[in-house]
Amino acid sequence: MSNDLHLGLEGIAVAETRLSHIDGETGTLLIGGYPVEELANEATYEESVYLLLHGHAPTASELEDFRETLATHRELTDEVHALLRAAAAADLPAMDALRMGVAAANLGVDLDGPHAEACRVIACFPTIVAAYWRYRQGEDPVAPRGDLRHAANYLYMLTGEKPTDAAVRGLETYLNTVVDHGLNASTFSARVVVSTESDLVSAATAAVGTLKGPLHGGAPGPVLEMLREVHASGDPEQYVREALDAGERLMGFGHRVYRVRDPRAAVLETAAERFFEAGGDAAFFETARRFEDVATELLAEDKPDRRLETNVEFYTAMLLDGVGVPKELFTVTFAVSRVGGWLAHALEQRADNRLIRPISRYVGDERRLWPPLDER
Ligand code: COA
């Protein structure tokens, strides 16, 4: 057995998957075999998730059935509502509320097998987030509407108003873009949980906990604050120079796998541009673009050996803000999408399982003698 150390498991393949493929050198992302650019703009979220769960794009009748299944699983039980009310009253962050809501999501719900369990969990993510947010605002939750698509219903439950087509399309493009992304940290967590023959709710709960950390899913909120500050000052160069001189990292830049611009940044930039040109704050969008140019140039000067370009989080901030998702919900909205990928990976792991159990290299003391209490 090799005792080579692979901190962070960087570059180590530990699973085979048909779900998504990343080429970090060329900046290519395939989801279910389709280029992200195509899936993001052509599919609905339900189609993307169906593709991941079943391996093919749904026919019209398969899609109809799948939509109906998701729509019937949207409602939360009273117990989950009570948890979310308590989480909001205690001022817990949205990711904590989501973790609590997911963990209890199937309590008292009859489900026939892992596939039904996956549909239930995917369907109720937006309801958990929206209910928590409404409680947080001191308002009653808005009941889900079965006639609205997944993305439209999410926006509707947040505000109580039917969203515009442009907002739905913007959000749907985002949800499709981030639905799966190789063996990222939260997806890995989900696969580890299922590899012990544990259940899908446990896998989704662990994945939410993993996504919560700022190195994974927490960057778009800070990106928005940064862009607002730069928009107010009008001087991106000064902002970047000061941040780099202070040894800070620029949020929305850099990636563990991509050595070029993250292809999802391009998809979301186009979606944000489309959205803002149709009636949003176009000047703010231009600030983001100018910031990207300036920051990319200065990062290249600062770190000539490491290409640092925009990652998915940069234009996520612009797009989600534009379509009306509050900044506090950016990371949970990422989860609303990624849960489709997590559970598809969990089912894939389950279908051809091997317990994930790496080893560690011991660097502690050799054979110490246990000291009596009065000698310590
Ligand atoms: N701004 C400035 N410098 C950055 C940077 C950023 N966003 N990202 C990486 N670097 C620098 C590091 O400081 C390091 O410099 P050093 O070698 O002089 O110490 C070098 O680039 C390599 O960084 P490393 O920590 O090895 O990269 P990683 O692969 O572990 O990190 C991220 C990947 C995403 C965690 C990292 O780029 C980051 O923190 N980005 C900002 C947060 C973010 O946008 N997260 C969302 C990810 S989708």
Coordinates of C-alpha atoms and ligand atoms in Angstrom, one line a residue:
M1 CA 0.0 0.0 0.0
S2 CA 1.5 3.4 -1.0
N3 CA 2.2 5.8 1.7
D4 CA 2.4 8.8 -0.7
L5 CA 0.7 11.9 0.7
H6 CA -2.0 13.6 -1.4
L7 CA -3.1 16.5 0.7
G8 CA -6.4 17.9 -0.6
L9 CA -6.5 14.8 -2.9
E10 CA -5.4 17.1 -5.6
G11 CA -5.3 15.3 -9.0
I12 CA -6.3 12.0 -7.5
A13 CA -9.2 10.2 -9.3
V14 CA -11.3 8.2 -6.8
A15 CA -14.5 7.5 -8.8
E16 CA -15.7 6.9 -12.3
T17 CA -18.6 9.1 -13.4
R18 CA -20.8 9.7 -16.4
L19 CA -22.3 12.8 -14.9
S20 CA -19.9 15.6 -15.7
H21 CA -16.4 16.2 -17.1
I22 CA -14.0 19.1 -16.5
D23 CA -11.0 19.9 -18.6
G24 CA -9.2 22.5 -16.5
E25 CA -6.5 23.2 -19.2
T26 CA -8.9 24.0 -22.0
G27 CA -11.8 25.3 -19.8
T28 CA -14.3 22.7 -20.9
L29 CA -17.2 21.5 -18.9
L30 CA -19.6 18.7 -20.1
I31 CA -22.7 17.9 -18.1
G32 CA -24.3 14.5 -18.9
G33 CA -22.2 14.8 -22.1
Y34 CA -23.5 18.2 -23.2
P35 CA -21.4 21.3 -23.2
V36 CA -22.4 23.6 -20.3
E37 CA -23.0 26.4 -22.8
E38 CA -25.7 24.4 -24.5
L39 CA -27.4 22.9 -21.4
A40 CA -27.4 26.2 -19.6
N41 CA -29.2 28.0 -22.3
E42 CA -31.5 25.4 -23.8
A43 CA -32.7 23.2 -20.9
T44 CA -35.1 23.8 -18.0
Y45 CA -33.8 22.8 -14.6
E46 CA -36.1 19.8 -14.5
E47 CA -34.5 18.6 -17.8
S48 CA -31.0 19.0 -16.5
V49 CA -31.8 17.0 -13.3
Y50 CA -33.6 14.3 -15.3
L51 CA -30.6 14.0 -17.6
L52 CA -28.3 13.5 -14.5
L53 CA -30.6 11.0 -12.8
H54 CA -31.5 9.0 -16.0
G55 CA -28.6 9.5 -18.4
H56 CA -30.7 10.9 -21.2
A57 CA -32.7 14.0 -22.1
P58 CA -36.3 13.3 -21.2
T59 CA -39.0 12.9 -23.9
A60 CA -42.0 15.2 -23.6
S61 CA -44.0 12.6 -21.6
E62 CA -41.0 11.7 -19.3
L63 CA -40.6 15.4 -18.7
E64 CA -44.2 15.9 -17.9
D65 CA -44.2 13.0 -15.4
F66 CA -40.9 14.2 -13.8
R67 CA -42.3 17.8 -13.4
E68 CA -45.4 16.4 -11.8
T69 CA -43.4 14.2 -9.4
L70 CA -41.2 17.2 -8.3
A71 CA -44.3 19.4 -7.9
T72 CA -46.1 16.9 -5.7
H73 CA -43.0 16.7 -3.4
R74 CA -42.6 20.5 -2.7
E75 CA -44.7 20.9 0.4
L76 CA -42.9 20.8 3.8
T77 CA -44.3 19.1 7.0
D78 CA -45.2 21.2 10.0
E79 CA -42.1 19.8 11.8
V80 CA -39.8 21.3 9.2
H81 CA -41.7 24.6 9.3
A82 CA -41.2 24.7 13.1
L83 CA -37.5 24.1 12.6
L84 CA -37.2 26.8 10.0
R85 CA -39.1 29.3 12.1
A86 CA -36.8 28.6 15.0
A87 CA -33.7 28.9 12.8
A88 CA -34.9 32.3 11.5
A89 CA -35.8 33.5 15.0
A90 CA -32.3 32.6 16.2
D91 CA -30.8 34.5 13.2
L92 CA -29.0 31.4 11.9
P93 CA -27.5 31.7 8.5
A94 CA -29.5 30.3 5.6
M95 CA -27.1 27.4 5.1
D96 CA -27.7 26.2 8.7
A97 CA -31.4 26.5 8.2
L98 CA -31.1 24.5 5.0
R99 CA -29.0 21.8 6.7
M100 CA -31.6 21.5 9.5
G101 CA -34.5 21.4 7.0
V102 CA -33.0 18.8 4.8
A103 CA -32.1 16.5 7.7
A104 CA -35.8 16.5 8.7
A105 CA -37.3 16.7 5.2
N106 CA -38.5 13.0 5.0
L107 CA -39.8 12.8 8.5
G108 CA -43.4 11.4 8.1
V109 CA -43.2 11.3 4.3
D110 CA -43.8 7.9 2.7
L111 CA -41.3 7.3 -0.1
D112 CA -40.8 4.2 -2.3
G113 CA -37.1 3.7 -2.7
P114 CA -34.0 5.8 -3.3
H115 CA -35.2 7.4 -6.6
A116 CA -38.3 8.7 -4.9
E117 CA -36.2 9.9 -2.0
A118 CA -33.9 11.8 -4.4
C119 CA -37.0 13.5 -6.1
R120 CA -38.4 14.5 -2.7
V121 CA -35.1 16.0 -1.5
I122 CA -34.5 17.9 -4.8
A123 CA -38.1 19.2 -4.9
C124 CA -38.2 20.5 -1.3
F125 CA -34.8 22.4 -1.3
P126 CA -36.4 25.7 -2.7
T127 CA -39.3 25.4 -0.3
I128 CA -37.0 25.1 2.7
V129 CA -35.0 28.1 1.6
A130 CA -38.0 30.3 0.7
A131 CA -39.9 29.4 3.9
Y132 CA -36.8 30.2 6.1
W133 CA -36.4 33.5 4.2
R134 CA -40.0 34.5 4.7
Y135 CA -39.8 33.7 8.4
R136 CA -36.7 35.7 8.6
Q137 CA -38.5 38.7 7.1
G138 CA -41.3 38.3 9.6
E139 CA -43.7 37.1 6.9
D140 CA -45.7 34.0 6.4
P141 CA -44.3 31.4 3.9
V142 CA -45.8 31.3 0.4
A143 CA -47.1 27.9 -0.5
P144 CA -45.5 26.3 -3.6
R145 CA -47.5 26.4 -6.8
G146 CA -47.6 23.1 -8.8
D147 CA -48.2 24.9 -12.1
L148 CA -44.9 26.8 -12.0
R149 CA -41.6 25.3 -13.1
H150 CA -38.9 24.6 -10.4
A151 CA -37.1 28.0 -11.0
A152 CA -40.2 30.1 -11.3
N153 CA -41.7 28.5 -8.2
Y154 CA -38.6 29.3 -6.2
L155 CA -38.7 33.0 -7.1
Y156 CA -42.5 33.0 -6.5
M157 CA -42.1 31.5 -3.0
L158 CA -39.5 34.1 -2.1
T159 CA -41.6 37.1 -3.0
G160 CA -45.2 35.9 -3.3
E161 CA -45.3 37.4 -6.8
K162 CA -45.1 35.6 -10.2
P163 CA -41.6 36.4 -11.6
T164 CA -41.0 37.8 -15.0
D165 CA -39.9 35.5 -17.8
A166 CA -36.5 37.2 -18.0
A167 CA -35.9 36.5 -14.3
V168 CA -37.0 32.9 -14.6
R169 CA -34.8 32.4 -17.6
G170 CA -31.8 34.1 -15.8
L171 CA -32.3 31.8 -12.7
E172 CA -32.8 28.7 -14.8
T173 CA -29.6 29.4 -16.7
Y174 CA -27.8 29.7 -13.4
L175 CA -29.3 26.5 -11.9
N176 CA -28.3 24.5 -15.1
T177 CA -24.8 26.0 -15.1
V178 CA -23.9 24.8 -11.6
V179 CA -26.0 21.6 -11.3
D180 CA -22.9 19.4 -11.5
H181 CA -19.1 19.9 -11.5
G182 CA -17.1 16.7 -11.2
L183 CA -15.9 15.6 -7.8
N184 CA -16.0 18.9 -6.0
A185 CA -15.8 18.8 -2.2
S186 CA -19.6 18.7 -1.5
T187 CA -20.2 16.0 -4.1
F188 CA -17.3 14.0 -2.7
S189 CA -19.0 14.2 0.7
A190 CA -22.2 12.9 -0.7
R191 CA -20.4 10.0 -2.3
V192 CA -18.5 9.2 0.9
V193 CA -21.7 9.0 2.9
V194 CA -23.5 6.8 0.4
S195 CA -20.4 4.5 0.1
T196 CA -21.1 3.4 3.7
E197 CA -24.6 2.3 2.4
S198 CA -26.1 5.2 4.3
D199 CA -29.2 7.0 2.8
L200 CA -29.7 10.0 0.5
V201 CA -31.0 12.4 3.0
S202 CA -27.8 11.9 5.0
A203 CA -25.8 12.4 1.8
A204 CA -27.5 15.7 1.0
T205 CA -27.2 16.9 4.6
A206 CA -23.4 16.2 4.6
A207 CA -23.1 17.9 1.2
V208 CA -24.9 21.1 2.5
G209 CA -22.5 21.2 5.4
T210 CA -19.5 20.9 3.1
L211 CA -20.8 23.6 0.7
K212 CA -21.2 26.0 3.5
G213 CA -17.4 26.9 3.8
P214 CA -16.2 30.0 2.0
L215 CA -13.6 28.2 -0.1
H216 CA -16.4 26.2 -1.8
G217 CA -19.8 28.0 -2.0
G218 CA -19.4 31.1 0.0
A219 CA -17.8 33.5 -2.5
P220 CA -20.7 35.3 -4.4
G221 CA -21.9 37.3 -1.4
P222 CA -18.5 38.9 -0.9
V223 CA -18.2 39.4 -4.7
L224 CA -21.4 41.5 -4.7
E225 CA -20.2 43.6 -1.8
M226 CA -16.8 44.1 -3.6
L227 CA -18.5 45.1 -6.8
R228 CA -20.8 47.5 -5.1
E229 CA -17.8 49.2 -3.4
V230 CA -16.0 49.5 -6.7
H231 CA -19.1 50.8 -8.4
A232 CA -19.4 53.5 -5.8
S233 CA -15.7 54.5 -5.9
G234 CA -15.4 54.1 -9.7
D235 CA -11.8 52.9 -9.3
P236 CA -11.3 49.2 -9.7
E237 CA -7.6 49.5 -10.1
Q238 CA -7.1 51.0 -6.7
Y239 CA -9.4 48.4 -5.1
V240 CA -7.4 45.5 -6.6
R241 CA -4.0 47.0 -5.8
E242 CA -5.0 47.6 -2.2
A243 CA -6.4 44.1 -1.8
L244 CA -3.3 42.4 -3.3
D245 CA -0.9 44.6 -1.3
A246 CA -2.7 43.5 1.8
G247 CA -2.3 39.9 0.8
E248 CA -6.0 39.3 0.4
R249 CA -7.6 37.0 -2.2
L250 CA -10.0 38.5 -4.7
M251 CA -13.3 36.7 -4.4
G252 CA -14.6 35.2 -7.7
F253 CA -11.0 34.6 -9.0
G254 CA -9.0 31.4 -9.1
H255 CA -9.9 27.8 -9.2
R256 CA -8.4 24.5 -8.0
V257 CA -9.0 22.8 -11.4
Y258 CA -9.3 25.5 -14.1
R259 CA -6.1 27.1 -15.4
V260 CA -8.1 29.3 -17.8
R261 CA -11.3 31.3 -17.3
D262 CA -14.0 29.0 -15.8
P263 CA -16.4 28.3 -18.7
R264 CA -19.3 28.8 -16.4
A265 CA -18.2 32.5 -15.9
A266 CA -18.7 33.0 -19.7
V267 CA -22.2 31.4 -19.6
L268 CA -23.2 33.5 -16.6
E269 CA -21.7 36.7 -18.0
T270 CA -23.8 36.3 -21.2
A271 CA -26.9 35.5 -19.1
A272 CA -26.3 38.5 -16.9
E273 CA -25.7 40.7 -19.9
R274 CA -29.0 39.6 -21.5
F275 CA -30.8 40.2 -18.3
F276 CA -29.3 43.6 -17.5
E277 CA -29.7 44.8 -21.1
A278 CA -33.4 43.9 -20.9
G279 CA -34.0 46.3 -18.1
G280 CA -31.6 46.0 -15.1
D281 CA -28.8 48.2 -13.9
A282 CA -26.6 48.1 -17.0
A283 CA -24.0 50.5 -15.5
F284 CA -23.4 48.2 -12.6
F285 CA -22.9 45.3 -15.0
E286 CA -20.3 47.4 -16.9
T287 CA -18.5 48.0 -13.6
A288 CA -18.3 44.2 -13.2
R289 CA -16.8 43.8 -16.6
R290 CA -14.3 46.5 -16.1
F291 CA -13.3 45.1 -12.8
E292 CA -12.8 41.7 -14.3
D293 CA -10.4 43.1 -17.0
V294 CA -8.4 45.1 -14.4
A295 CA -8.2 42.4 -11.9
T296 CA -7.2 39.7 -14.4
E297 CA -4.3 41.9 -15.6
L298 CA -3.1 42.8 -12.1
L299 CA -3.4 39.2 -10.8
A300 CA -1.2 38.1 -13.8
E301 CA 1.4 40.7 -12.7
D302 CA 1.1 39.7 -9.1
K303 CA 1.2 35.9 -9.6
P304 CA 3.0 35.3 -12.9
D305 CA 3.3 31.6 -12.2
R306 CA -0.4 31.0 -11.5
R307 CA -3.1 31.9 -14.0
L308 CA -6.0 33.4 -11.9
E309 CA -9.1 34.2 -13.8
T310 CA -12.8 34.6 -13.0
N311 CA -14.5 31.6 -11.6
V312 CA -18.2 30.7 -11.5
E313 CA -18.9 32.9 -8.5
F314 CA -18.1 36.2 -10.1
Y315 CA -21.0 36.6 -12.5
T316 CA -23.2 34.5 -10.2
A317 CA -23.3 37.5 -7.9
M318 CA -24.4 39.8 -10.7
L319 CA -27.0 37.4 -12.1
L320 CA -28.6 36.3 -8.8
D321 CA -28.7 39.9 -7.6
G322 CA -30.4 40.9 -10.9
V323 CA -33.1 38.3 -10.8
G324 CA -34.0 39.2 -7.2
V325 CA -32.3 36.6 -5.0
P326 CA -31.1 38.3 -1.8
K327 CA -27.4 38.2 -1.1
E328 CA -27.9 36.1 2.0
L329 CA -29.4 33.4 -0.1
F330 CA -26.6 33.1 -2.7
T331 CA -25.0 30.0 -1.3
V332 CA -28.3 28.2 -0.5
T333 CA -29.4 29.0 -4.1
F334 CA -26.2 27.2 -5.3
A335 CA -27.4 24.3 -3.2
V336 CA -30.9 24.4 -4.7
S337 CA -29.2 23.6 -8.0
R338 CA -26.3 21.4 -6.9
V339 CA -28.5 19.0 -5.0
G340 CA -29.5 17.5 -8.4
G341 CA -25.8 16.7 -9.0
W342 CA -25.2 15.5 -5.4
L343 CA -28.0 13.0 -5.6
A344 CA -27.2 11.8 -9.1
H345 CA -23.7 11.1 -7.8
A346 CA -25.0 9.4 -4.7
L347 CA -27.2 7.1 -6.9
E348 CA -24.2 6.5 -9.2
Q349 CA -22.0 5.6 -6.2
R350 CA -24.7 3.3 -4.9
A351 CA -25.1 1.4 -8.2
D352 CA -21.4 0.5 -8.2
N353 CA -20.2 0.9 -4.7
R354 CA -16.9 0.5 -3.0
L355 CA -16.5 1.9 0.5
I356 CA -14.4 5.2 0.3
R357 CA -11.8 4.7 3.0
P358 CA -8.4 6.4 2.4
I359 CA -5.5 6.2 4.8
S360 CA -3.6 8.8 6.8
R361 CA 0.1 9.0 7.4
Y362 CA 0.9 8.9 11.1
V363 CA 3.2 11.7 12.3
G364 CA 2.5 11.4 16.1
D365 CA 4.7 10.1 18.8
E366 CA 5.9 6.5 18.9
R367 CA 4.7 4.3 21.8
R368 CA 4.3 6.7 24.8
L369 CA 3.7 5.4 28.3
W370 CA 0.4 6.4 29.8
P371 CA 1.3 8.9 32.7
P372 CA -0.3 8.5 36.1
L373 CA -2.6 11.5 36.9
D374 CA -0.3 13.0 39.5
E375 CA 2.7 13.0 37.2
R376 CA 1.2 15.1 34.3
Ligands
COA1 N1 -6.8 36.2 -5.3 C1 -5.5 36.4 -5.1 N2 -4.6 35.4 -5.1 C2 -5.0 34.2 -5.3 C3 -6.4 33.9 -5.5 C4 -7.3 35.0 -5.5 N3 -8.6 34.8 -5.7 N4 -6.6 32.6 -5.6 C5 -5.4 32.0 -5.5 N5 -4.4 33.0 -5.2 C6 -3.0 32.8 -5.1 C7 -2.7 32.2 -3.7 O1 -2.6 33.2 -2.7 C8 -1.4 31.5 -3.9 O2 -0.4 32.4 -3.9 P1 1.1 32.0 -3.3 O3 1.5 30.8 -4.1 O4 1.9 33.2 -3.5 O5 0.8 31.7 -1.9 C9 -1.6 31.0 -5.4 O6 -2.5 31.8 -6.0 C10 -2.1 29.5 -5.4 O7 -3.2 29.4 -4.6 P2 -3.8 28.1 -4.0 O8 -4.2 28.3 -2.6 O9 -2.8 27.0 -4.2 O10 -5.0 27.8 -4.9 P3 -6.2 26.7 -4.6 O11 -6.2 25.8 -5.8 O12 -6.0 26.0 -3.3 O13 -7.4 27.7 -4.4 C11 -9.4 28.8 -4.6 C12 -8.5 27.7 -5.2 C13 -10.7 28.8 -5.4 C14 -9.8 28.3 -3.1 C15 -8.7 30.1 -4.6 O14 -8.4 30.5 -5.9 C16 -9.5 31.2 -3.8 O15 -9.4 31.3 -2.6 N6 -10.3 32.1 -4.6 C17 -11.1 33.1 -3.9 C18 -12.4 32.5 -3.4 C19 -13.4 32.0 -4.4 O16 -13.6 32.7 -5.4 N7 -13.9 30.8 -4.2 C20 -14.9 30.3 -5.1 C21 -14.3 29.1 -5.8 S1 -15.4 28.5 -7.2

